[in-house]
PDB file of C-alpha atoms in Angstrom:
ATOM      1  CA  UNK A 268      -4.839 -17.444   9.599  1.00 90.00           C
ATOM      2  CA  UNK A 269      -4.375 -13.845   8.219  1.00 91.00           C
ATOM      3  CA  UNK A 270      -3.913 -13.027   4.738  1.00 93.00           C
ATOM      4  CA  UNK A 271      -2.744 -10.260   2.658  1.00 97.00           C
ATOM      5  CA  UNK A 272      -2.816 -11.432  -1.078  1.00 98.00           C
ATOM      6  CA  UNK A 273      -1.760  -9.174  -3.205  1.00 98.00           C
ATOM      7  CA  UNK A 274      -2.408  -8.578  -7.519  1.00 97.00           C
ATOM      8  CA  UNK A 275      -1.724  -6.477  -9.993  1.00 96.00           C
ATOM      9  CA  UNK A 276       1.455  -5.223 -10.816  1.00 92.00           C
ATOM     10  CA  UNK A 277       3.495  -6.472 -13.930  1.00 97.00           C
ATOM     11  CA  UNK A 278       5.437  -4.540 -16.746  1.00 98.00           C
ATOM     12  CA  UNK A 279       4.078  -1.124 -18.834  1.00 98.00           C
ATOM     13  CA  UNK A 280       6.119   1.494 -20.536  1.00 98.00           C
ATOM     14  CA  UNK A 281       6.640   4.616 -18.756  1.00 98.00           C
ATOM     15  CA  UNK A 282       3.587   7.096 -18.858  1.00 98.00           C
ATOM     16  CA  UNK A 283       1.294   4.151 -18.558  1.00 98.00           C
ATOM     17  CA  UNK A 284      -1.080   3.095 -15.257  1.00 98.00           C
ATOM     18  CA  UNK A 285      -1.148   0.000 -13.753  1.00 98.00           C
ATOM     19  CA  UNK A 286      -3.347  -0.782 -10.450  1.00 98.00           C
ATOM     20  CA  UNK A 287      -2.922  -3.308  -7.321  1.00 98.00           C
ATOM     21  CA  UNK A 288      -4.765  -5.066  -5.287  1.00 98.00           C
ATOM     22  CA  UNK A 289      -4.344  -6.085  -1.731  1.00 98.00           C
ATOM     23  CA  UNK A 290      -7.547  -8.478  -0.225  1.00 98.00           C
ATOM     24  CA  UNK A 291      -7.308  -9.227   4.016  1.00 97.00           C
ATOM     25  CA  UNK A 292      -8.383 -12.333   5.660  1.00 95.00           C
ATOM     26  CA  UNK A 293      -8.264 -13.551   8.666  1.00 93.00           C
ATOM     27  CA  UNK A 294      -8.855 -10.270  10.850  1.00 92.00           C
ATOM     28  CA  UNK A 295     -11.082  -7.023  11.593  1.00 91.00           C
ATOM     29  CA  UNK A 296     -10.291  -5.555   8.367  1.00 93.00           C
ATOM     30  CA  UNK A 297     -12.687  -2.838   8.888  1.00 92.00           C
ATOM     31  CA  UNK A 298     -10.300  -1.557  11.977  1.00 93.00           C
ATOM     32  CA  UNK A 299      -6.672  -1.563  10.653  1.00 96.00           C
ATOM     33  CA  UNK A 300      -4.888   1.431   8.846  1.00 97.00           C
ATOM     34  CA  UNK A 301      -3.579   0.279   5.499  1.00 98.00           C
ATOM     35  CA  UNK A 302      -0.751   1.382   3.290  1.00 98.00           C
ATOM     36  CA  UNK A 303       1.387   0.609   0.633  1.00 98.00           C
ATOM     37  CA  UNK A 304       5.404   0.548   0.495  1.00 98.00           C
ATOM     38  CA  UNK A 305       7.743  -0.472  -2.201  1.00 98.00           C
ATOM     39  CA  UNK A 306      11.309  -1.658  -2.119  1.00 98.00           C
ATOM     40  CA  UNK A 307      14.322  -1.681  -4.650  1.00 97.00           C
ATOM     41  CA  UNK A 308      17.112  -4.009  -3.769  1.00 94.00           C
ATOM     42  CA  UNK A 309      19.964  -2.755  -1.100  1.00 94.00           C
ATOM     43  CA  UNK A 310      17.475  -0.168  -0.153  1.00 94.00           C
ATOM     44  CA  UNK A 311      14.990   0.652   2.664  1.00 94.00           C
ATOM     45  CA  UNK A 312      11.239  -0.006   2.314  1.00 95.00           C
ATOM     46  CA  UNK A 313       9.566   3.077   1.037  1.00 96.00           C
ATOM     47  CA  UNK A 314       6.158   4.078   2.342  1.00 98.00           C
ATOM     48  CA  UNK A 315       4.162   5.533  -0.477  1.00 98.00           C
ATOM     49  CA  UNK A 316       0.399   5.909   0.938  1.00 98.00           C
ATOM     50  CA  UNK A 317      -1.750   5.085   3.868  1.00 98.00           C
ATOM     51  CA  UNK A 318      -5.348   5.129   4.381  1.00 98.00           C
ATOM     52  CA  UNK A 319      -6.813   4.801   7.951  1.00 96.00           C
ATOM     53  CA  UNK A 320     -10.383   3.580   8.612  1.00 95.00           C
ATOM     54  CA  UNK A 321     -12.304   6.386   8.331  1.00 94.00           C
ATOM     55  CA  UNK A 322     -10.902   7.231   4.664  1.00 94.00           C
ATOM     56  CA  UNK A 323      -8.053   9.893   5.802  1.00 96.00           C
ATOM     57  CA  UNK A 324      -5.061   8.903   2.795  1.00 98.00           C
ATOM     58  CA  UNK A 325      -1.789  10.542   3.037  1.00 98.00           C
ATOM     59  CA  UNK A 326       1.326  10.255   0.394  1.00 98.00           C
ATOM     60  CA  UNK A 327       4.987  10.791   0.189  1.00 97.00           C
ATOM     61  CA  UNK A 328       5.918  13.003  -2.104  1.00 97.00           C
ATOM     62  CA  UNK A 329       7.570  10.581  -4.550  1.00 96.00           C
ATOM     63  CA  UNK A 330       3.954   9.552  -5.829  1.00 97.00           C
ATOM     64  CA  UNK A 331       1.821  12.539  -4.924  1.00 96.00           C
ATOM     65  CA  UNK A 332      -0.593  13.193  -7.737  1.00 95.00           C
ATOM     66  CA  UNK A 333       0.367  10.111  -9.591  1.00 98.00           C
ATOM     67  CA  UNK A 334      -1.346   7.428  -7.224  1.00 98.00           C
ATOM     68  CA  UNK A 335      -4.374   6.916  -5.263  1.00 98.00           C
ATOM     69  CA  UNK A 336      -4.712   4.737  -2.532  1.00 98.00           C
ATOM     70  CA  UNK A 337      -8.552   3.732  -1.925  1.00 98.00           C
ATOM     71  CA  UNK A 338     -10.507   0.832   0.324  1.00 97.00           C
ATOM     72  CA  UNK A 339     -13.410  -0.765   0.249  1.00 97.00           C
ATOM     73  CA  UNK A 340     -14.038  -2.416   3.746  1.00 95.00           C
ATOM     74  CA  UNK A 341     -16.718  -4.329   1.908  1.00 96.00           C
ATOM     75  CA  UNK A 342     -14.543  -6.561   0.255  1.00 97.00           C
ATOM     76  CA  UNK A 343     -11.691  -6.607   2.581  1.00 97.00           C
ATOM     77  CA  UNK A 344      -9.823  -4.763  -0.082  1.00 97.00           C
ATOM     78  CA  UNK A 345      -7.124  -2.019  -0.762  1.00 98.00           C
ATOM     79  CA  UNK A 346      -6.014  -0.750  -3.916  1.00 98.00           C
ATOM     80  CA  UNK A 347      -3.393   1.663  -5.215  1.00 98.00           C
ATOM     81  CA  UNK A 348      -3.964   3.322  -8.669  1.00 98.00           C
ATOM     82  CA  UNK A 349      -0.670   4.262  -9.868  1.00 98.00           C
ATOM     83  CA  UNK A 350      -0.484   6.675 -13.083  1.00 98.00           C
ATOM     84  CA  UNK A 351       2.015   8.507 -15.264  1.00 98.00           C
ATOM     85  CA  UNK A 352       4.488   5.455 -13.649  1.00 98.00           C
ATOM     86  CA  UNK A 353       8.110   6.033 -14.864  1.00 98.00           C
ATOM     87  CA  UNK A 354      11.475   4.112 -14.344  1.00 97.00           C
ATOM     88  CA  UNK A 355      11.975   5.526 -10.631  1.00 97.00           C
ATOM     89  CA  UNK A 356       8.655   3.396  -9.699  1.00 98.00           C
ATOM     90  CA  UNK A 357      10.662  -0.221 -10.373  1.00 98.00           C
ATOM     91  CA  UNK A 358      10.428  -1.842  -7.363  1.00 98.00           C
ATOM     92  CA  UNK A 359       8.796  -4.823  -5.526  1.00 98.00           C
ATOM     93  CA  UNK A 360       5.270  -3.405  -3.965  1.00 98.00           C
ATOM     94  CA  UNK A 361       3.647  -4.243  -0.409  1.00 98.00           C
ATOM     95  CA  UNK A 362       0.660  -3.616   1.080  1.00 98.00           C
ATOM     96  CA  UNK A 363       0.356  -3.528   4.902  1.00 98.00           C
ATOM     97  CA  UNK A 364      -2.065  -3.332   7.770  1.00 97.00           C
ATOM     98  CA  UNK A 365      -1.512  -1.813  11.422  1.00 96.00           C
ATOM     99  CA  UNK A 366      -3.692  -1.815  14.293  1.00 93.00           C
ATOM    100  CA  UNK A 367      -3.372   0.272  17.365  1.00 86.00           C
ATOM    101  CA  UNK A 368      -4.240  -1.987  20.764  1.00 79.00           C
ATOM    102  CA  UNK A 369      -7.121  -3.109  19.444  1.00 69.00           C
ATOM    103  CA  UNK A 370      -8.596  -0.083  18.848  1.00 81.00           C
ATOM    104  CA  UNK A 371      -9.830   1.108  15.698  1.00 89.00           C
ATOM    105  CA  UNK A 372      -7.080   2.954  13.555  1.00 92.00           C
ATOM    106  CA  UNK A 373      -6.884   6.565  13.048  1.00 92.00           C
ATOM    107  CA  UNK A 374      -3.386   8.530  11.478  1.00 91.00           C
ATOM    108  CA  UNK A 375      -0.819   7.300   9.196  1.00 95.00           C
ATOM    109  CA  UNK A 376       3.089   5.861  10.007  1.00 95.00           C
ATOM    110  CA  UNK A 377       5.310   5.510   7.287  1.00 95.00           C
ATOM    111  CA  UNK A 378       7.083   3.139  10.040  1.00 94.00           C
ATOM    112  CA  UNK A 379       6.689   0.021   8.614  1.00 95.00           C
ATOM    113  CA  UNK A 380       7.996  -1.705  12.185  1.00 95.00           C
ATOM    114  CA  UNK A 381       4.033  -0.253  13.193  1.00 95.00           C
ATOM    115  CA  UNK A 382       2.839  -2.757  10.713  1.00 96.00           C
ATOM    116  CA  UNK A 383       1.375  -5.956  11.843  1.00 94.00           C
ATOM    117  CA  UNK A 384       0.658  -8.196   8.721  1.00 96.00           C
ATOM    118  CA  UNK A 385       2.165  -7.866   5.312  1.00 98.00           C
ATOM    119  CA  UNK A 386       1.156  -8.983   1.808  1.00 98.00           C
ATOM    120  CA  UNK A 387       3.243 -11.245  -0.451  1.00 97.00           C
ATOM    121  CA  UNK A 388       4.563  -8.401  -2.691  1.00 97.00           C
ATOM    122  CA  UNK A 389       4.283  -7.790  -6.212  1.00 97.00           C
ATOM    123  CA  UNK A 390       6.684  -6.270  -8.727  1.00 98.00           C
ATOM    124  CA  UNK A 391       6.070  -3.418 -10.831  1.00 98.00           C
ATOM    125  CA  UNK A 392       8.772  -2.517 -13.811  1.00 98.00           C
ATOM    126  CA  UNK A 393       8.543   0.640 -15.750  1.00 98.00           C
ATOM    127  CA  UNK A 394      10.661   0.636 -18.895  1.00 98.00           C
ATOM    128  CA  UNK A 395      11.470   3.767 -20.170  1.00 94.00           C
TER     129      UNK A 395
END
């Protein structure tokens, strides 16, 4: 059965850091692109950063030089290190994994109809 559990998240005042955690079970970790998206309600899911298997990371603009996504494949694990957060960052967080036929995963998609398996979400509020 696959798994995405996620952690982390919870309240801090704006300015502060706060990190999450995303560990996979239950399929070739190792092979599938990762990323992490966020979501307000009434509004689309927002890709915020992707990291493919050989360590490539990409971000939208919105978090550029405020988070860093990272993996270690040796714990089945994804993280996203999110600093200087401010109100704009209140949302519910996801982290997601995509596979390309099998093969192992190169690139980035901020399409999140590309992902396969998603974690449970956790929120993240930012008080100003």
């Amino acid at each position: 059965q696959v798994l995405l559990a996620q952690s982390g998240g919870g309240s801090v005042q704006a300015g502060g850091s706060l990190r999450l955690s995303c560990y996979g079970n239950g399929f070739s970790y190792f092979g599938y692109c990762m990323a992490w998206f966020r979501q307000t309600p009434g509004k689309e899911r927002e890709g915020l950063a992707t990291v493919d298997t050989v360590g490539s990371t990409n971000y939208a603009d919105s978090v550029k030089d405020r988070f860093t996504v990272s993996r270690d494949n040796a714990k089945n694990t994804l993280y996203l290190e999110m600093n200087n957060l401010q109100p704009e960052d209140t949302a519910m967080y996801y982290c997601a994994a995509r596979s390309v036929r099998g093969d192992l995963c190169y690139g980035h998609s901020w399409w999140s109809v590309e992902y396969n398996f998603w974690g449970q979400g956790t929120q993240v509020t930012v008080s100003s």
